[in-house]
Amino acid sequence: MNVLFHIGRYLLLLKETFGRPERLSIYWARTLEEMDLLGVKSLGIVALLSAFMGAVITIQTKTNIDSPLIQAWVVGFATRQSTILEFSPTIISLILAGKVGSNIAAEIGSMRVKEQIDALDIMGVNSAGYLILPKIAATMMINPFLIMISMFLSIFGGWIAGVQTGIVDSADFIQGIQLGFKPYHVVYALIKTVVFAFIITTVSAYHGFYTSGGTREVGISSTRAVVFSNVVILFTNLVLTQLLLI
Amino acid sequence: MIEVIGVSKRFGDVQVLTDISAIFQKGKVNQIIGKSGSGKSVLAKCIVGLHVPEEGRVLYEGGSFHELDGEEKRAIRQRIGMLFQGSALFDSLTVLENVMFPLRMFGSMAKSEMEDRAHSCLKRVNIVDKDSLFPAELSGGMQKRVGIARAIAMNPAYLFCDEPNSGLDPQTSILIDDLIKEITEEFGTTTIVITHDMNSVMETGEHIIFIHKGRKWWEGDRDQLLVSDNTELNEFVFAGSLMRQVKRSMTGGA
């Protein structure tokens, strides 16, 4: 019953969010600001994680398949596939749910408890649209770029780690990342990224928007935003993988 | 003019407001007073449409607010200015941007005209040379004044002030009260002030409604308030020793 209540209220919030904007120019300006805040400012953590995770994937792959029967290019191949299919779109999205999702819930939740959302409503502004729509547009536009950068850095990190530690030859690794490459896998990853961006933003905004109480409740909303975003991302990941890959 | 007819509101099993009716006149400072938790803020939120009452109607110039469609409600809301208890200024916007916000959202002015209008509103509340500061860099009194400037930016027909003096020193409180009174007279707004500050009531209360246990318990002006024999009202108004002295001096008591 409680779950149905939240799903219903979430859908009603989405309906309000996609209501007619008062001033498109203001919404667009806010979208650009949010692209910077939620996307560009996440670049550092995405880059760092991707490079190190790529390196770890390469080393672990090599150490787990160290057999004369398996060809040397498999390490590069496995690194590429793990990165493109799962690590960059899903794991980075889960990490963004932590960083961006908590930011969104805390910001909107604080605005709720400080009556700033009431102020918007009383002015006649569609508060849900004004606060949430630019964030949705921003993350859905900027996250695919973050994920593509993540893919590149992860594979690059894998190559550096592999070559520098001497566990894989540079030529073998490059042969592996080129072998049997299917551009559709990148499309699949980007579709997942866009869907996950929508989930992160709307689920987090939902928890922030319906915060009531004080600063403690803002913290609780922020935590819930991350937990629920992660759960919905994991479930959607399974559904999308079955729909798009099988 | 705003008319409230038989408004009742409950949250779950708790009946917060019961059958409240009142008329708030144009060009007057109308005050809703009462203890904390008496329901005065909920009444104000019902009037501005943030809460929907279970029973009763709120009429703006004769039109029932809660029966209007979304666009019509929005049109009325654009004629409402509200000063919140905590000012509710947008943290991420500067002082000037806060005041310009309703103009940018709904006005059709050029940017320079918007800035001029915002500056004139800020000047009206004695805030100058603070354009680029953020709300967190202002004192509580200044935040309230910027809140008033934002509330009057669109030339509102209705001005709501939710506990405008809370957290302010007595001098700043008087300044805010005077400002609300002057703006009401100057713009001819229908002003509703929610307060439990008796100094404010004595300074500006032209039409006072006392809410007690979610009901309208008493209605009158400040002169009638001082001589009323309503027990609950007297307990609330004359709770402080200063007010008891005022009462004694007025009634000639010992």
Coordinates of C-alpha atoms in Angstrom, one line a residue:
Chain A
M1 CA 0.0 0.0 0.0
N2 CA 2.8 2.4 1.0
V3 CA 4.7 1.5 -2.2
L4 CA 1.6 2.2 -4.3
F5 CA 1.2 5.6 -2.5
H6 CA 4.8 6.5 -3.3
I7 CA 4.6 5.3 -6.9
G8 CA 1.3 7.3 -7.4
R9 CA 2.8 10.5 -5.9
Y10 CA 6.0 10.1 -7.9
L11 CA 3.9 9.9 -11.1
L12 CA 1.8 12.9 -10.1
L13 CA 5.1 14.8 -9.4
L14 CA 6.3 13.8 -12.9
K15 CA 3.1 15.1 -14.4
E16 CA 3.6 18.4 -12.7
T17 CA 7.2 18.5 -13.6
F18 CA 6.4 18.2 -17.3
G19 CA 3.8 20.9 -17.1
R20 CA 4.1 23.9 -19.4
P21 CA 7.2 26.0 -18.4
E22 CA 6.5 29.7 -17.6
R23 CA 9.6 31.0 -19.4
L24 CA 11.5 28.7 -21.6
S25 CA 14.5 31.0 -21.6
I26 CA 14.8 30.8 -17.8
Y27 CA 14.4 27.0 -17.9
W28 CA 17.2 26.7 -20.5
A29 CA 19.5 28.9 -18.5
R30 CA 18.8 26.8 -15.5
T31 CA 19.5 23.6 -17.5
L32 CA 22.9 25.0 -18.5
E33 CA 23.7 25.8 -14.9
E34 CA 22.6 22.3 -13.8
M35 CA 24.8 20.7 -16.6
D36 CA 27.7 22.4 -15.0
L37 CA 26.8 21.6 -11.4
L38 CA 25.6 18.0 -11.9
G39 CA 27.7 17.0 -14.9
V40 CA 30.9 19.0 -15.4
K41 CA 31.6 19.1 -11.6
S42 CA 31.3 15.3 -11.5
L43 CA 34.0 14.8 -14.2
G44 CA 36.8 14.6 -11.6
I45 CA 35.4 11.7 -9.6
V46 CA 34.2 9.9 -12.8
A47 CA 37.7 10.2 -14.4
L48 CA 39.5 9.1 -11.2
L49 CA 37.2 6.1 -10.7
S50 CA 37.2 5.1 -14.3
A51 CA 41.0 5.1 -14.7
F52 CA 41.6 3.1 -11.5
M53 CA 38.8 0.7 -12.1
G54 CA 40.0 0.0 -15.6
A55 CA 43.4 -0.7 -14.2
V56 CA 42.0 -3.1 -11.6
I57 CA 39.8 -4.9 -14.2
T58 CA 42.9 -5.5 -16.4
I59 CA 45.0 -6.8 -13.5
Q60 CA 42.3 -9.0 -12.1
T61 CA 41.4 -10.4 -15.6
K62 CA 45.0 -11.3 -16.2
T63 CA 45.5 -12.9 -12.9
N64 CA 42.4 -15.0 -13.2
I65 CA 42.9 -16.3 -16.7
D66 CA 46.6 -16.8 -16.6
S67 CA 46.6 -19.9 -18.8
P68 CA 48.7 -20.8 -21.9
L69 CA 45.4 -21.9 -23.5
I70 CA 43.9 -18.4 -23.4
Q71 CA 45.3 -15.9 -25.9
A72 CA 46.9 -12.7 -24.7
W73 CA 44.4 -10.3 -26.3
V74 CA 41.6 -11.6 -24.1
V75 CA 42.7 -9.2 -21.3
G76 CA 42.1 -6.2 -23.5
F77 CA 38.9 -7.7 -24.8
A78 CA 37.5 -8.4 -21.3
T79 CA 38.5 -4.9 -20.1
R80 CA 36.7 -3.3 -23.0
Q81 CA 33.6 -5.5 -22.6
S82 CA 33.4 -5.0 -18.9
T83 CA 33.8 -1.3 -19.2
I84 CA 31.4 -0.6 -22.0
L85 CA 28.7 -3.0 -21.0
E86 CA 28.6 -2.6 -17.3
F87 CA 31.2 -0.6 -15.5
S88 CA 30.8 2.7 -17.2
P89 CA 27.1 2.9 -17.7
T90 CA 26.0 1.1 -14.5
I91 CA 28.6 1.4 -11.8
I92 CA 29.4 5.1 -12.7
S93 CA 25.6 5.8 -12.7
L94 CA 25.4 4.2 -9.2
I95 CA 28.2 6.4 -8.1
L96 CA 26.6 9.5 -9.6
A97 CA 23.4 8.5 -7.8
G98 CA 25.4 8.9 -4.6
K99 CA 27.0 12.2 -5.6
V100 CA 24.4 13.9 -7.7
G101 CA 21.3 12.2 -6.2
S102 CA 22.1 13.3 -2.6
N103 CA 22.9 16.8 -3.9
I104 CA 19.5 17.1 -5.6
A105 CA 17.6 15.7 -2.7
A106 CA 19.4 17.9 -0.2
E107 CA 19.0 21.0 -2.3
I108 CA 15.3 20.6 -3.0
G109 CA 14.7 19.3 0.6
S110 CA 16.3 22.4 2.0
M111 CA 14.2 24.6 -0.2
R112 CA 11.1 22.8 1.1
V113 CA 11.9 23.1 4.8
K114 CA 13.0 26.8 4.3
E115 CA 9.6 27.5 2.6
Q116 CA 11.3 28.4 -0.7
I117 CA 9.1 26.0 -2.6
D118 CA 6.0 27.5 -0.9
A119 CA 7.3 30.9 -2.1
L120 CA 7.5 29.6 -5.7
D121 CA 4.0 28.2 -5.4
I122 CA 2.5 31.4 -4.1
M123 CA 4.2 33.4 -6.8
G124 CA 2.3 31.1 -9.3
V125 CA 5.5 29.3 -10.5
N126 CA 5.2 25.6 -11.2
S127 CA 7.7 24.7 -8.5
A128 CA 8.1 21.1 -9.6
G129 CA 8.8 22.1 -13.2
Y130 CA 11.1 25.0 -12.3
L131 CA 13.2 22.9 -9.9
I132 CA 13.2 19.5 -11.4
L133 CA 12.8 19.7 -15.2
P134 CA 16.1 21.5 -15.8
K135 CA 17.9 18.9 -13.7
I136 CA 16.3 16.1 -15.7
A137 CA 17.2 17.7 -19.0
A138 CA 20.8 18.5 -17.8
T139 CA 21.6 15.0 -16.5
M140 CA 20.1 13.3 -19.6
M141 CA 22.2 15.5 -21.8
I142 CA 25.5 15.5 -19.9
N143 CA 25.7 12.0 -18.5
P144 CA 26.2 10.3 -21.9
F145 CA 29.3 12.4 -22.3
L146 CA 30.5 11.6 -18.8
I147 CA 30.0 7.9 -19.5
M148 CA 31.9 8.1 -22.9
I149 CA 34.8 9.8 -21.1
S150 CA 34.6 7.1 -18.5
M151 CA 34.7 4.3 -21.1
F152 CA 37.8 5.9 -22.7
L153 CA 39.6 6.5 -19.4
S154 CA 38.8 3.0 -18.0
I155 CA 40.2 1.3 -21.1
F156 CA 43.1 3.7 -21.1
G157 CA 43.7 3.0 -17.4
G158 CA 43.7 -0.7 -18.1
W159 CA 46.2 -0.3 -20.9
I160 CA 48.5 1.7 -18.7
A161 CA 48.3 -0.7 -15.8
G162 CA 48.7 -3.8 -18.1
V163 CA 51.7 -2.4 -19.9
Q164 CA 53.4 -0.8 -16.9
T165 CA 53.1 -3.9 -14.8
G166 CA 54.3 -6.0 -17.7
I167 CA 51.3 -8.5 -17.4
V168 CA 50.2 -7.8 -20.9
D169 CA 51.9 -6.6 -24.1
S170 CA 50.7 -3.3 -25.5
A171 CA 50.0 -4.8 -29.0
D172 CA 48.0 -7.7 -27.5
F173 CA 45.9 -5.3 -25.4
I174 CA 45.2 -3.1 -28.3
Q175 CA 44.3 -6.1 -30.4
G176 CA 41.9 -7.2 -27.7
I177 CA 40.1 -3.9 -27.4
Q178 CA 39.6 -3.8 -31.2
L179 CA 38.6 -7.4 -31.7
G180 CA 34.9 -8.1 -32.3
F181 CA 33.9 -4.6 -31.4
K182 CA 30.1 -4.0 -31.8
P183 CA 29.1 -0.3 -31.9
Y184 CA 25.7 -1.4 -30.7
H185 CA 27.2 -2.1 -27.3
V186 CA 28.0 1.6 -27.0
V187 CA 24.5 2.4 -28.0
Y188 CA 23.2 0.0 -25.4
A189 CA 25.4 1.6 -22.8
L190 CA 24.2 5.1 -23.7
I191 CA 20.6 4.1 -23.6
K192 CA 21.1 2.7 -20.1
T193 CA 22.9 5.9 -19.1
V194 CA 20.1 8.2 -20.2
V195 CA 17.5 6.0 -18.4
F196 CA 19.6 5.9 -15.3
A197 CA 20.1 9.7 -15.4
F198 CA 16.3 10.1 -15.5
I199 CA 16.0 7.7 -12.5
I200 CA 18.7 9.4 -10.5
T201 CA 17.2 12.9 -11.0
T202 CA 13.5 12.1 -10.6
V203 CA 13.8 9.7 -7.6
S204 CA 16.1 12.1 -5.8
A205 CA 14.0 15.1 -6.6
Y206 CA 10.9 13.2 -5.4
H207 CA 12.5 12.5 -2.0
G208 CA 13.7 16.1 -1.7
F209 CA 10.4 17.6 -2.9
Y210 CA 8.3 15.8 -0.2
T211 CA 10.7 16.4 2.7
S212 CA 8.9 17.7 5.7
G213 CA 10.4 18.8 9.0
G214 CA 13.9 20.2 9.5
T215 CA 17.5 19.6 8.7
R216 CA 17.4 16.0 10.1
E217 CA 14.7 15.1 7.6
V218 CA 16.7 16.7 4.8
G219 CA 19.5 14.3 5.7
I220 CA 17.1 11.3 5.8
S221 CA 15.6 12.4 2.4
S222 CA 19.1 12.6 1.0
T223 CA 20.0 9.1 2.2
R224 CA 16.7 7.7 0.9
A225 CA 17.3 9.3 -2.5
V226 CA 20.6 7.5 -2.9
V227 CA 19.2 4.1 -1.6
F228 CA 16.1 4.2 -3.8
S229 CA 17.9 5.5 -6.9
N230 CA 20.4 2.6 -6.6
V231 CA 17.6 0.0 -6.1
V232 CA 15.6 1.3 -9.1
I233 CA 18.8 1.5 -11.2
L234 CA 19.8 -2.1 -10.4
F235 CA 16.3 -3.4 -11.3
T236 CA 16.1 -1.3 -14.5
N237 CA 19.5 -2.5 -15.4
L238 CA 18.3 -6.1 -15.4
V239 CA 15.2 -5.2 -17.4
L240 CA 17.1 -3.1 -20.0
T241 CA 19.8 -5.7 -20.4
Q242 CA 17.2 -8.4 -21.1
L243 CA 15.3 -6.1 -23.5
L244 CA 18.3 -4.7 -25.4
L245 CA 20.9 -7.5 -25.4
I246 CA 19.0 -10.8 -25.5
Chain B
M1 CA -10.9 42.2 -0.5
I2 CA -10.6 38.6 0.7
E3 CA -13.5 36.7 2.2
V4 CA -13.2 33.4 4.1
I5 CA -16.5 31.5 4.5
G6 CA -16.8 28.5 6.9
V7 CA -13.3 27.2 6.4
S8 CA -12.4 23.9 8.1
K9 CA -9.2 22.0 7.8
R10 CA -8.0 18.8 9.3
F11 CA -4.8 16.8 9.1
G12 CA -5.5 13.1 9.6
D13 CA -7.6 12.9 12.8
V14 CA -6.5 16.4 14.0
Q15 CA -9.1 19.1 13.4
V16 CA -6.9 22.2 13.0
L17 CA -9.5 24.8 11.8
T18 CA -13.2 24.7 12.4
D19 CA -15.8 26.9 10.5
I20 CA -13.8 30.1 10.2
S21 CA -15.3 33.0 8.5
A22 CA -13.8 36.5 8.1
I23 CA -13.6 39.4 5.7
F24 CA -10.2 41.0 5.1
Q25 CA -10.6 44.6 3.9
K26 CA -8.5 46.3 1.2
G27 CA -6.1 49.0 2.3
K28 CA -6.0 47.7 5.9
V29 CA -3.5 45.7 7.9
N30 CA -5.6 42.7 9.0
Q31 CA -4.0 40.6 11.7
I32 CA -4.5 37.0 12.6
I33 CA -3.3 36.5 16.2
G34 CA -3.2 33.4 18.4
K35 CA -1.0 31.1 20.4
S36 CA 1.5 28.9 18.7
G37 CA -0.4 25.8 17.3
S38 CA -3.7 27.6 17.3
G39 CA -4.0 27.2 13.5
K40 CA -3.3 30.7 12.3
S41 CA -0.6 29.7 9.9
V42 CA -2.8 26.9 8.5
L43 CA -5.5 29.5 8.0
A44 CA -3.1 31.7 6.1
K45 CA -2.0 28.7 4.0
C46 CA -5.6 27.9 3.2
I47 CA -6.2 31.5 2.1
V48 CA -3.2 31.5 -0.2
G49 CA -4.0 28.0 -1.6
L50 CA -1.1 26.0 -0.2
H51 CA -3.7 23.9 1.8
V52 CA -7.1 23.0 0.5
P53 CA -9.8 23.2 3.2
E54 CA -12.1 20.3 3.6
E55 CA -15.0 22.7 4.0
G56 CA -15.7 26.3 3.2
R57 CA -14.5 28.8 0.6
V58 CA -12.0 31.5 0.1
L59 CA -13.1 34.3 -2.1
Y60 CA -10.8 36.8 -3.9
E61 CA -12.9 39.7 -5.0
G62 CA -15.9 37.4 -4.9
G63 CA -14.3 34.5 -6.9
S64 CA -13.9 31.2 -5.1
F65 CA -10.2 30.4 -5.2
H66 CA -10.3 26.7 -4.7
E67 CA -12.9 26.2 -7.5
L68 CA -10.7 28.0 -10.1
D69 CA -8.7 26.0 -12.6
G70 CA -4.9 25.9 -12.6
E71 CA -4.4 28.9 -14.9
E72 CA -6.9 31.1 -13.0
K73 CA -5.3 30.2 -9.7
R74 CA -1.9 31.1 -11.1
A75 CA -3.2 34.4 -12.2
I76 CA -4.4 35.3 -8.7
R77 CA -1.2 34.0 -7.2
Q78 CA 0.7 36.4 -9.4
R79 CA -1.1 39.2 -7.6
I80 CA -0.1 37.8 -4.1
G81 CA 3.0 38.9 -2.4
M82 CA 4.1 36.9 0.6
L83 CA 6.7 37.5 3.3
F84 CA 7.6 34.3 5.0
Q85 CA 8.7 33.7 8.6
G86 CA 12.2 32.7 7.5
S87 CA 12.1 35.1 4.5
A88 CA 12.3 32.2 2.1
L89 CA 14.8 34.0 -0.1
F90 CA 16.4 31.8 -2.7
D91 CA 19.9 30.9 -1.4
S92 CA 21.5 30.6 -4.8
L93 CA 20.3 34.0 -6.0
T94 CA 21.7 37.4 -5.1
V95 CA 19.6 40.1 -3.4
L96 CA 18.9 41.8 -6.8
E97 CA 18.1 38.4 -8.5
N98 CA 15.7 37.5 -5.7
V99 CA 13.7 40.7 -6.1
M100 CA 13.9 40.4 -9.9
F101 CA 12.7 36.8 -9.8
P102 CA 8.9 37.3 -10.1
L103 CA 9.5 40.0 -12.7
R104 CA 11.7 37.6 -14.8
M105 CA 9.1 34.8 -14.5
F106 CA 6.0 36.8 -15.3
G107 CA 6.9 40.3 -16.3
S108 CA 7.3 41.5 -19.9
M109 CA 9.9 44.1 -19.1
A110 CA 13.4 44.5 -20.6
K111 CA 16.2 43.5 -18.3
S112 CA 17.2 47.2 -17.5
E113 CA 13.5 47.9 -16.6
M114 CA 13.4 44.9 -14.3
E115 CA 16.6 46.1 -12.6
D116 CA 15.2 49.5 -12.2
R117 CA 12.0 48.1 -10.7
A118 CA 13.9 45.8 -8.3
H119 CA 16.2 48.7 -7.3
S120 CA 13.1 50.9 -6.5
C121 CA 11.6 48.1 -4.4
L122 CA 14.9 47.6 -2.6
K123 CA 15.1 51.4 -2.0
R124 CA 11.6 51.4 -0.7
V125 CA 12.7 49.0 2.1
N126 CA 15.9 50.9 2.7
I127 CA 18.3 48.3 1.2
V128 CA 20.9 49.9 -1.0
D129 CA 24.3 48.8 -2.4
K130 CA 23.6 45.2 -1.4
D131 CA 22.7 43.9 -4.9
S132 CA 25.3 41.3 -5.3
L133 CA 25.1 39.9 -1.8
F134 CA 23.6 36.5 -1.2
P135 CA 20.9 36.0 1.5
A136 CA 23.3 34.2 3.8
E137 CA 25.4 37.4 3.9
L138 CA 22.5 39.5 5.2
S139 CA 21.2 40.0 8.8
G140 CA 17.7 38.6 9.7
G141 CA 16.2 42.1 9.5
M142 CA 17.7 42.7 6.1
Q143 CA 16.5 39.4 4.8
K144 CA 13.0 40.3 5.9
R145 CA 13.2 43.6 4.1
V146 CA 14.5 42.0 0.9
G147 CA 11.6 39.5 1.3
I148 CA 9.2 42.5 1.5
A149 CA 10.9 44.0 -1.6
R150 CA 10.4 40.7 -3.5
A151 CA 6.8 40.5 -2.3
I152 CA 5.9 44.0 -3.6
A153 CA 7.9 43.7 -6.9
M154 CA 4.8 42.7 -8.9
N155 CA 2.6 45.4 -7.3
P156 CA 0.6 42.8 -5.4
A157 CA -3.1 43.3 -4.6
Y158 CA -2.7 41.0 -1.6
L159 CA 0.1 41.0 0.8
F160 CA 0.6 38.1 3.3
C161 CA 3.2 38.3 6.1
D162 CA 3.8 35.2 8.3
E163 CA 5.2 36.3 11.6
P164 CA 7.3 39.1 10.1
N165 CA 8.8 40.0 13.5
S166 CA 10.0 36.6 14.6
G167 CA 13.7 36.6 15.5
L168 CA 14.1 40.3 15.2
D169 CA 15.2 42.9 17.7
P170 CA 12.5 45.4 18.9
Q171 CA 13.8 48.3 16.8
T172 CA 14.0 46.2 13.6
S173 CA 10.5 44.8 14.4
I174 CA 9.1 48.3 14.6
L175 CA 10.8 49.1 11.3
I176 CA 9.2 46.1 9.6
D177 CA 5.8 46.9 11.1
D178 CA 6.0 50.5 9.8
L179 CA 7.1 49.3 6.4
I180 CA 4.1 46.8 6.1
K181 CA 1.7 49.6 7.2
E182 CA 3.1 52.1 4.8
I183 CA 3.1 49.7 1.9
T184 CA -0.5 48.7 2.6
E185 CA -1.6 52.3 2.5
E186 CA 0.6 53.3 -0.4
F187 CA -0.4 50.4 -2.7
G188 CA -3.9 49.8 -1.3
T189 CA -3.2 46.1 -0.7
T190 CA -5.3 43.7 1.3
T191 CA -2.7 42.9 3.9
I192 CA -2.9 39.9 6.2
V193 CA -0.3 39.6 9.0
I194 CA 0.0 36.4 11.1
T195 CA 1.6 37.3 14.4
H196 CA 1.7 36.7 18.1
D197 CA 3.8 39.8 18.7
M198 CA 1.6 42.1 20.8
N199 CA 3.8 45.2 20.1
S200 CA 3.1 44.6 16.4
V201 CA -0.6 44.2 17.1
M202 CA -0.7 47.5 19.0
E203 CA 1.3 49.3 16.3
T204 CA -0.5 48.2 13.2
G205 CA -3.6 46.2 14.0
E206 CA -6.5 47.8 12.3
H207 CA -8.6 44.6 12.1
I208 CA -7.7 41.7 14.3
I209 CA -8.9 38.2 14.4
F210 CA -8.0 36.0 17.4
I211 CA -7.8 32.3 16.6
H212 CA -8.1 29.9 19.6
K213 CA -8.2 26.1 19.3
G214 CA -8.8 26.4 15.5
R215 CA -11.8 28.6 15.9
K216 CA -12.4 32.3 15.4
W217 CA -12.7 33.3 19.0
W218 CA -12.8 37.1 18.7
E219 CA -12.7 39.9 16.1
G220 CA -12.2 43.6 16.4
D221 CA -9.7 46.5 16.3
R222 CA -6.8 47.2 18.8
D223 CA -8.9 49.6 20.9
Q224 CA -11.6 47.0 21.3
L225 CA -8.9 44.4 22.1
L226 CA -7.7 46.4 25.1
V227 CA -11.1 46.5 26.7
S228 CA -12.4 43.1 25.7
D229 CA -13.7 40.8 28.4
N230 CA -13.1 37.7 26.4
T231 CA -11.2 35.5 28.8
E232 CA -9.0 33.5 26.4
L233 CA -8.2 36.7 24.4
N234 CA -7.1 38.4 27.6
E235 CA -5.0 35.5 28.7
F236 CA -3.2 35.6 25.4
V237 CA -2.9 39.4 25.0
F238 CA -2.1 40.2 28.6
A239 CA 0.3 37.3 29.3
G240 CA 3.2 39.8 29.6
S241 CA 3.6 42.2 32.5
L242 CA 4.0 45.2 30.1
M243 CA 0.7 44.5 28.5
R244 CA -0.9 44.1 31.9
Q245 CA 0.4 47.5 32.9
V246 CA -1.0 48.9 29.7
K247 CA -4.4 47.4 30.5
R248 CA -4.3 48.7 34.1
S249 CA -3.4 52.2 32.9
M250 CA -6.3 52.1 30.4
T251 CA -8.9 50.8 32.7
G252 CA -7.6 52.7 35.7
G253 CA -7.0 49.5 37.7
A254 CA -4.5 49.2 40.5

